[in-house]
Coordinates of C-alpha atoms (C1' of nucleotides) in Angstrom, one line a residue:
Chain A
M274 CA 0.0 0.1 0.0
V275 CA 2.8 2.3 0.7
K276 CA 0.3 4.9 2.6
Y277 CA 2.5 6.2 5.3
Q278 CA -0.2 8.7 6.5
S279 CA -3.8 8.5 5.9
S280 CA -6.5 11.3 6.6
A281 CA -9.3 10.7 9.1
M282 CA -11.8 10.1 6.2
D283 CA -9.6 7.4 5.0
R284 CA -9.4 5.7 8.1
T285 CA -13.1 6.2 8.9
F286 CA -14.3 4.5 5.6
A287 CA -11.7 1.7 5.9
A288 CA -12.8 1.1 9.3
L289 CA -16.4 0.8 8.2
A290 CA -15.4 -1.7 5.3
D291 CA -15.3 -4.7 7.4
P292 CA -18.6 -6.5 8.2
T293 CA -17.2 -7.6 11.7
R294 CA -16.2 -4.0 12.6
R295 CA -19.8 -2.9 11.4
A296 CA -21.1 -5.5 13.5
I297 CA -19.5 -4.1 16.5
L298 CA -20.5 -0.7 16.0
L299 CA -24.3 -1.9 15.6
R300 CA -23.7 -3.9 18.8
L301 CA -22.3 -1.0 20.7
E302 CA -25.2 1.3 19.6
Q303 CA -27.7 -1.3 21.4
E304 CA -25.2 -1.9 24.4
P305 CA -22.8 1.0 25.2
G306 CA -20.0 -0.2 27.2
L307 CA -19.4 -3.8 26.4
S308 CA -16.2 -5.4 27.1
V309 CA -13.8 -6.7 24.6
S310 CA -14.8 -10.3 25.6
E311 CA -18.2 -9.7 25.4
L312 CA -18.0 -8.3 22.0
A313 CA -16.1 -11.2 20.7
R314 CA -18.2 -13.9 22.1
P315 CA -21.2 -13.7 19.5
L316 CA -18.9 -12.7 16.5
A317 CA -17.0 -15.9 16.9
Q318 CA -14.2 -14.0 17.3
K319 CA -10.9 -14.9 19.1
L320 CA -9.4 -12.4 21.2
P321 CA -6.7 -11.3 19.3
G322 CA -8.8 -10.7 16.2
M323 CA -11.1 -8.5 18.1
M324 CA -8.1 -6.5 19.4
K325 CA -6.9 -5.9 16.0
H326 CA -10.5 -4.6 14.8
L327 CA -10.8 -2.6 18.0
D328 CA -7.5 -1.0 17.1
V329 CA -8.6 0.0 13.8
L330 CA -11.7 1.2 15.0
A331 CA -10.0 3.3 17.7
D332 CA -7.6 4.6 15.0
A333 CA -10.4 5.8 13.1
G334 CA -11.9 7.4 16.1
L335 CA -15.0 5.3 15.9
I336 CA -14.8 4.0 19.4
T337 CA -13.2 4.9 23.0
R338 CA -11.9 2.4 25.4
T339 CA -11.9 2.8 29.2
K340 CA -10.2 0.3 31.3
A341 CA -11.5 -0.5 34.8
G342 CA -9.6 -2.9 36.8
R343 CA -8.8 -5.7 34.2
T344 CA -11.9 -5.2 31.9
V345 CA -12.1 -2.8 29.1
S346 CA -15.3 -1.1 28.2
V347 CA -16.0 -0.1 24.5
H348 CA -18.0 3.1 23.5
L349 CA -19.0 4.4 20.3
A350 CA -17.9 7.8 19.1
V351 CA -20.0 8.8 16.2
E352 CA -18.2 12.1 15.1
P353 CA -16.2 10.3 12.2
M354 CA -19.4 8.9 11.0
R355 CA -21.2 12.1 10.9
E356 CA -18.1 13.5 8.6
A357 CA -18.2 10.3 6.3
M358 CA -21.9 11.3 6.1
E359 CA -21.5 14.8 5.0
W360 CA -19.2 13.5 2.2
L361 CA -21.6 11.2 1.0
K362 CA -24.3 14.0 1.2
R363 CA -22.6 15.7 -1.9
Y364 CA -24.1 13.0 -3.9
E365 CA -27.4 13.1 -2.3
R366 CA -28.9 15.1 -5.1
F367 CA -28.2 12.2 -7.4
W368 CA -31.2 10.2 -6.0
N369 CA -33.0 12.6 -3.8
A370 CA -33.8 15.5 -6.1
S371 CA -35.9 15.4 -9.2
L372 CA -35.0 13.3 -12.2
D373 CA -34.3 16.4 -14.1
R374 CA -30.7 16.4 -13.6
L375 CA -30.5 12.4 -14.2
V376 CA -32.1 13.1 -17.4
A377 CA -29.9 15.6 -18.5
F378 CA -26.9 13.6 -17.5
V379 CA -27.9 10.8 -19.8
E380 CA -28.6 12.8 -22.5
K381 CA -25.2 14.2 -22.1
E382 CA -23.8 11.0 -22.6
D383 CA -25.5 10.3 -26.0
E384 CA -23.7 13.3 -27.5
P385 CA -21.0 12.7 -30.0
Chain B
M258 CA -6.9 -10.8 4.7
V259 CA -8.5 -14.2 3.5
K260 CA -11.8 -12.4 2.4
Y261 CA -12.9 -14.7 -0.4
Q262 CA -15.9 -12.8 -0.8
S263 CA -17.2 -9.7 0.5
S264 CA -20.6 -7.8 0.3
A265 CA -21.5 -4.9 -1.4
M266 CA -21.1 -2.5 1.3
D267 CA -17.8 -3.8 2.2
R268 CA -16.9 -3.0 -1.4
T269 CA -18.2 0.4 -1.4
F270 CA -16.8 1.5 1.8
A271 CA -13.4 0.0 0.9
A272 CA -13.5 1.9 -2.3
L273 CA -14.2 5.0 -0.4
A274 CA -11.4 4.6 1.7
D275 CA -8.8 6.0 -0.7
P276 CA -8.2 9.7 -1.4
T277 CA -7.4 9.4 -5.0
R278 CA -10.8 7.5 -5.7
R279 CA -12.6 9.9 -3.7
A280 CA -11.0 12.5 -5.9
I281 CA -12.2 10.6 -9.0
L282 CA -15.6 10.6 -7.7
L283 CA -15.8 14.2 -6.9
R284 CA -14.1 15.2 -10.3
L285 CA -16.9 12.8 -12.1
E286 CA -19.7 14.4 -10.4
Q287 CA -18.4 18.0 -12.0
E288 CA -17.4 16.3 -15.2
P289 CA -19.2 13.3 -16.2
G290 CA -18.0 11.4 -18.9
L291 CA -13.9 11.8 -18.4
S292 CA -11.7 9.6 -20.2
V293 CA -9.1 7.3 -18.3
S294 CA -6.3 9.7 -19.1
E295 CA -8.2 12.6 -18.4
L296 CA -8.8 11.4 -15.0
A297 CA -5.4 10.2 -14.3
R298 CA -3.5 13.6 -15.4
P299 CA -4.6 15.9 -12.7
L300 CA -4.0 13.1 -9.9
A301 CA -0.5 12.6 -11.0
Q302 CA -1.4 9.0 -11.8
K303 CA 0.3 6.8 -14.1
L304 CA -2.4 4.9 -16.0
P305 CA -2.0 1.3 -14.6
G306 CA -2.5 2.9 -11.0
M307 CA -5.6 4.5 -12.5
M308 CA -6.9 1.6 -13.9
K309 CA -6.5 -0.4 -10.6
H310 CA -8.5 2.3 -9.0
L311 CA -11.2 2.4 -11.5
D312 CA -11.2 -1.6 -11.2
V313 CA -12.0 -1.2 -7.4
L314 CA -14.6 1.6 -8.0
A315 CA -16.3 -0.6 -10.8
D316 CA -16.2 -3.7 -8.4
A317 CA -18.2 -1.6 -5.9
G318 CA -20.5 -0.4 -8.4
L319 CA -19.5 3.1 -8.0
I320 CA -18.7 3.8 -11.7
T321 CA -19.4 2.3 -15.2
R322 CA -17.3 2.5 -17.9
T323 CA -18.2 2.6 -21.6
K324 CA -15.7 2.3 -24.6
A325 CA -16.2 4.3 -27.6
G326 CA -13.4 3.4 -30.0
R327 CA -10.1 3.6 -28.2
T328 CA -11.3 6.0 -25.5
V329 CA -13.3 5.1 -22.3
S330 CA -15.5 7.3 -20.7
V331 CA -16.3 7.0 -17.1
H332 CA -19.5 7.8 -15.2
L333 CA -20.6 8.1 -11.9
A334 CA -23.1 5.2 -10.1
V335 CA -24.4 6.7 -7.1
E336 CA -26.6 3.6 -5.8
P337 CA -23.9 2.2 -3.5
M338 CA -23.3 5.4 -1.9
R339 CA -26.8 5.8 -1.1
E340 CA -26.8 2.4 0.6
A341 CA -23.7 3.6 2.6
M342 CA -25.6 6.4 3.5
E343 CA -28.3 4.5 4.6
W344 CA -26.4 2.5 7.0
L345 CA -24.8 5.5 8.3
K346 CA -28.2 7.1 9.0
R347 CA -28.6 4.6 11.9
Y348 CA -26.2 6.8 13.9
E349 CA -27.7 10.0 12.7
R350 CA -29.7 10.3 16.1
F351 CA -26.7 10.7 17.8
W352 CA -25.7 14.1 16.6
N353 CA -28.9 15.1 14.9
A354 CA -31.4 14.6 17.6
S355 CA -31.8 16.3 21.0
L356 CA -29.0 15.8 23.4
D357 CA -31.4 13.8 25.8
R358 CA -30.2 10.5 24.2
L359 CA -26.6 11.7 24.5
V360 CA -26.9 12.9 28.1
A361 CA -28.6 9.4 29.0
F362 CA -25.7 7.4 27.3
V363 CA -22.9 9.5 29.4
E364 CA -24.8 9.2 32.4
K365 CA -25.0 5.2 31.7
E366 CA -21.2 5.4 31.6
D367 CA -21.0 6.6 35.1
E368 CA -22.8 3.7 36.5
P369 CA -20.8 1.1 38.5
Chain C
dC204 C1' 0.3 -17.0 47.9
dA205 C1' -2.0 -19.5 43.9
dA206 C1' -5.5 -19.7 40.4
dA207 C1' -8.8 -18.0 37.3
dT208 C1' -9.7 -14.1 34.6
dA209 C1' -9.3 -10.4 30.9
dC210 C1' -6.7 -8.6 28.1
dT211 C1' -2.5 -7.7 25.4
dT212 C1' 1.4 -8.9 22.7
dC213 C1' 4.0 -11.6 19.5
dG214 C1' 5.1 -14.5 15.8
dC215 C1' 3.5 -16.4 11.7
dC216 C1' 0.7 -16.8 7.3
dA217 C1' -2.2 -15.6 3.0
dC218 C1' -3.9 -11.9 0.5
dA219 C1' -5.4 -7.4 -1.6
dT220 C1' -3.8 -2.8 -2.2
dG221 C1' -1.5 0.8 -4.4
dG222 C1' 2.3 1.9 -6.7
dT223 C1' 5.7 1.3 -10.6
dG224 C1' 8.1 0.4 -15.5
dA225 C1' 7.8 -2.5 -19.6
dA226 C1' 5.4 -4.8 -22.9
dG227 C1' 0.9 -5.6 -25.4
dT228 C1' -3.4 -4.7 -27.9
dA229 C1' -6.7 -1.6 -30.6
dT230 C1' -8.0 2.7 -33.0
dC231 C1' -7.3 6.7 -35.4
dA232 C1' -4.7 9.4 -38.3
dA233 C1' -1.6 10.6 -42.0
Chain D
dT230 C1' 1.1 0.7 -43.8
dT231 C1' 3.2 3.3 -40.3
dG232 C1' 2.9 5.8 -36.4
dA233 C1' 0.8 7.8 -32.6
dT234 C1' -2.6 7.3 -29.2
dA235 C1' -5.4 5.3 -25.4
dC236 C1' -5.9 2.0 -22.9
dT237 C1' -4.7 -2.9 -20.8
dT238 C1' -2.1 -6.3 -18.9
dC239 C1' 1.8 -8.1 -16.9
dA240 C1' 5.5 -8.7 -13.1
dC241 C1' 7.3 -6.9 -9.2
dC242 C1' 7.6 -4.8 -4.6
dA243 C1' 6.1 -3.1 0.2
dT244 C1' 2.8 -2.8 3.4
dG245 C1' -1.7 -3.4 6.0
dT246 C1' -5.3 -6.3 7.2
dG247 C1' -7.5 -10.2 9.3
dG248 C1' -7.2 -14.8 11.2
dC249 C1' -4.7 -17.9 14.5
dG250 C1' -2.3 -20.0 18.6
dA251 C1' 0.7 -19.5 22.1
dA252 C1' 2.8 -16.7 25.7
dG253 C1' 2.8 -12.6 28.6
dT254 C1' 1.0 -9.1 31.7
dA255 C1' -2.5 -7.4 35.2
dT256 C1' -6.3 -8.1 38.3
dT257 C1' -9.5 -10.4 41.0
dT258 C1' -10.8 -14.3 43.7
dG259 C1' -9.9 -18.3 46.8

DNA sequence: CAAATACTTCGCCACATGGTGAAGTATCAA
DNA sequence: TTGATACTTCACCATGTGGCGAAGTATTTG
């Protein structure tokens, strides 16, 4: 890859690209503060694998971890998702607005 | 990685995780139907690199390519972005709605 | 203190990405 | 037909997952 530094948005989208990580986020939405083991159990994930996913999510700023004794509770942090959504919003007009623009777009393609 | 098959959403988020690819999508929004070379030029990308990015974008369903003679014009396809946004919408309440929920969330964290 | 629990880190492996230059193919132009 | 143009594919490299078992560290618990 040779990507020595990546932007916040790069990391956010990359973190969201894995189904296990999306499942983690969905679960945390329902049950904030779950521990690492509790997160791993239903996902049939060993702890080392879960650690890597949590590292990716934390790098992207999508979770925070707080340690209490020997257990770690994990919490959602949605700000990066808001920014990802802001980016996508740029394209909202393509499916949200009237079809005028789409028609114009298609017609332009047919020009020589 | 050992990911033999990935879902449409996996591919969409993965495609969006690269700044060059996001730049391509932004550019196509302004100027639909650009050719491969035209896309590559301002991004300081060699053609082989651009080809790979376009392959990733096409796999994710984010672009379509139509060949006319020896030139290929590239077009946006926004449906996958709409779906990505639908997924993110689930979290919208965290930043969009009243702060009640956030307060409840924070207070829950302080419980023993 | 000893044992169990909950993470954490450490190799190790396979594979996709992101980039390159070089070579190949297909069209268009002269 | 010969060149130039526009892609396309190939071979190669470095790196970041994504997964595992095994070993290590830190806290509780008995």
